[in-house]
Amino acid sequence: AQSVAQPEDQVNVAEGNPLTVKCTYSVSGNPYLFWYVQYPNRGLQFLLKYITGDNLVKGSYGFEAEFNKSQTSFHLKKPSALVSDSALYFCAVRDFNGGSQGNLIFGKGTKLSVKP
Amino acid sequence: DAGVTQSPTHLIKTRGQQVTLRCSPKSGHDTVSWYQQALGQGPQFIFQYYEEEERQRGNFPDRFSGHQFPNYSSELNVNALLLGDSALYLCASSSDRAWNSPLHFGNGTRLTVT
């Protein structure tokens, strides 16, 4: 079965410092990986995806993610954190087992806190 | 261009009651999926509708049912509510022709069961 794991419940970073939010995955076949962000009392906003191609994926708001097949990881990164980046971040993998569209399987989420 | 809209934003129900949540997909999207997000957890897939049929279903009991209308909008119905059904219910839309495109989520309906 497909799954993702986010090993950190919370990540604390000082503003201006680089940030990393970790994600590892377990899939049969090719992984289709996504990162979403959730602000309080809001839905999920898409940040970036990996389908195929370059291992470094660039997304919205200056975020990027590095796909590493040998380590089965898809860590989210940003070179310089902003206070406004504070939010809940979810890693997800697309599960095609049930149908052509597939659904998303989410990790538990990592709370990112950026302090001034 | 309106994104995914959900109504109501908040709802309080009593155990045993029934509830209906509504979702309008993003313009141009024909597929609607529903997710349940319990407090402190990631969203869990409930089911997906396409062409007015339930195409895929997650591990949720039959108390959870849905419907999709000809205009692609959708409803989620939950019968015999339990305290454990308290959660944020998220609707997501996508286009069946663009299977590798990201899902677009609404802001959710916060359901509280007392």
Short mmCIF file of C-alpha atoms in Angstrom, two decimals, chain B residues 9-95:
data_model
loop_
_atom_site.label_atom_id
_atom_site.label_comp_id
_atom_site.label_asym_id
_atom_site.label_seq_id
_atom_site.Cartn_x
_atom_site.Cartn_y
_atom_site.Cartn_z
CA THR B 9 -18.44 26.78 6.75
CA HIS B 10 -19.44 25.55 10.19
CA LEU B 11 -22.07 23.15 11.44
CA ILE B 12 -23.05 21.81 14.84
CA LYS B 13 -25.10 18.62 15.03
CA THR B 14 -26.20 16.17 17.70
CA ARG B 15 -25.34 12.48 17.78
CA GLY B 16 -27.70 10.41 15.67
CA GLN B 17 -28.62 13.27 13.37
CA GLN B 18 -27.92 13.47 9.66
CA VAL B 19 -25.93 16.16 7.83
CA THR B 20 -25.45 17.28 4.22
CA LEU B 21 -22.41 19.21 3.08
CA ARG B 22 -22.14 20.86 -0.32
CA CYS B 23 -19.36 21.55 -2.78
CA SER B 24 -19.04 23.40 -6.09
CA PRO B 25 -15.91 22.49 -8.03
CA LYS B 26 -13.51 24.85 -9.69
CA SER B 27 -14.66 25.96 -13.12
CA GLY B 28 -13.64 23.40 -15.75
CA HIS B 29 -13.32 20.53 -13.28
CA ASP B 30 -15.51 17.44 -13.53
CA THR B 31 -14.26 15.26 -10.68
CA VAL B 32 -15.00 15.83 -7.00
CA SER B 33 -13.34 14.11 -4.06
CA TRP B 34 -14.17 14.36 -0.38
CA TYR B 35 -11.71 14.15 2.50
CA GLN B 36 -12.11 14.07 6.27
CA GLN B 37 -9.49 15.83 8.37
CA ALA B 38 -9.66 15.06 12.06
CA LEU B 39 -7.90 17.40 14.47
CA GLY B 40 -4.15 17.01 14.28
CA GLN B 41 -4.31 14.56 11.39
CA GLY B 42 -3.83 14.61 7.65
CA PRO B 43 -6.86 14.44 5.37
CA GLN B 44 -8.32 10.96 4.81
CA PHE B 45 -9.97 10.08 1.49
CA ILE B 46 -13.70 9.37 1.72
CA PHE B 47 -14.78 8.97 -1.91
CA GLN B 48 -14.58 10.40 -5.41
CA TYR B 49 -17.34 11.23 -7.88
CA TYR B 50 -17.11 11.42 -11.64
CA GLU B 51 -19.96 11.47 -14.18
CA GLU B 52 -22.43 11.37 -11.29
CA GLU B 53 -21.11 8.02 -10.09
CA GLU B 54 -18.99 7.05 -7.11
CA ARG B 55 -15.77 5.98 -8.78
CA GLN B 56 -13.56 5.25 -5.80
CA ARG B 57 -14.10 4.90 -2.08
CA GLY B 58 -11.85 4.98 0.93
CA ASN B 59 -12.24 3.10 4.19
CA PHE B 60 -15.39 4.79 5.44
CA PRO B 61 -18.67 3.14 6.51
CA ASP B 62 -21.87 3.25 4.49
CA ARG B 63 -23.14 6.03 6.76
CA PHE B 64 -21.10 8.25 4.46
CA SER B 65 -22.73 8.69 1.09
CA GLY B 66 -22.58 11.22 -1.68
CA HIS B 67 -24.00 12.52 -4.86
CA GLN B 68 -22.80 14.41 -7.89
CA PHE B 69 -25.13 16.54 -9.98
CA PRO B 70 -25.06 17.21 -13.74
CA ASN B 71 -23.36 20.56 -13.12
CA TYR B 72 -20.53 18.63 -11.33
CA SER B 73 -21.39 19.97 -7.89
CA SER B 74 -21.51 17.42 -5.11
CA GLU B 75 -22.98 16.62 -1.73
CA LEU B 76 -21.64 14.58 1.14
CA ASN B 77 -24.22 13.01 3.46
CA VAL B 78 -23.47 11.50 6.81
CA ASN B 79 -26.18 9.56 8.65
CA ALA B 80 -26.40 8.56 12.30
CA LEU B 81 -23.68 10.99 13.34
CA LEU B 82 -21.13 9.90 15.91
CA LEU B 83 -18.92 12.06 18.09
CA GLY B 84 -15.98 10.76 16.07
CA ASP B 85 -17.38 12.31 12.91
CA SER B 86 -16.36 15.73 14.22
CA ALA B 87 -13.79 16.97 11.72
CA LEU B 88 -13.01 19.37 8.91
CA TYR B 89 -14.54 18.03 5.69
CA LEU B 90 -12.67 19.06 2.58
CA CYS B 91 -13.87 18.95 -0.97
CA ALA B 92 -11.33 18.78 -3.79
CA SER B 93 -11.89 19.07 -7.52
CA SER B 94 -9.87 18.08 -10.54
CA SER B 95 -10.20 17.36 -14.23
#
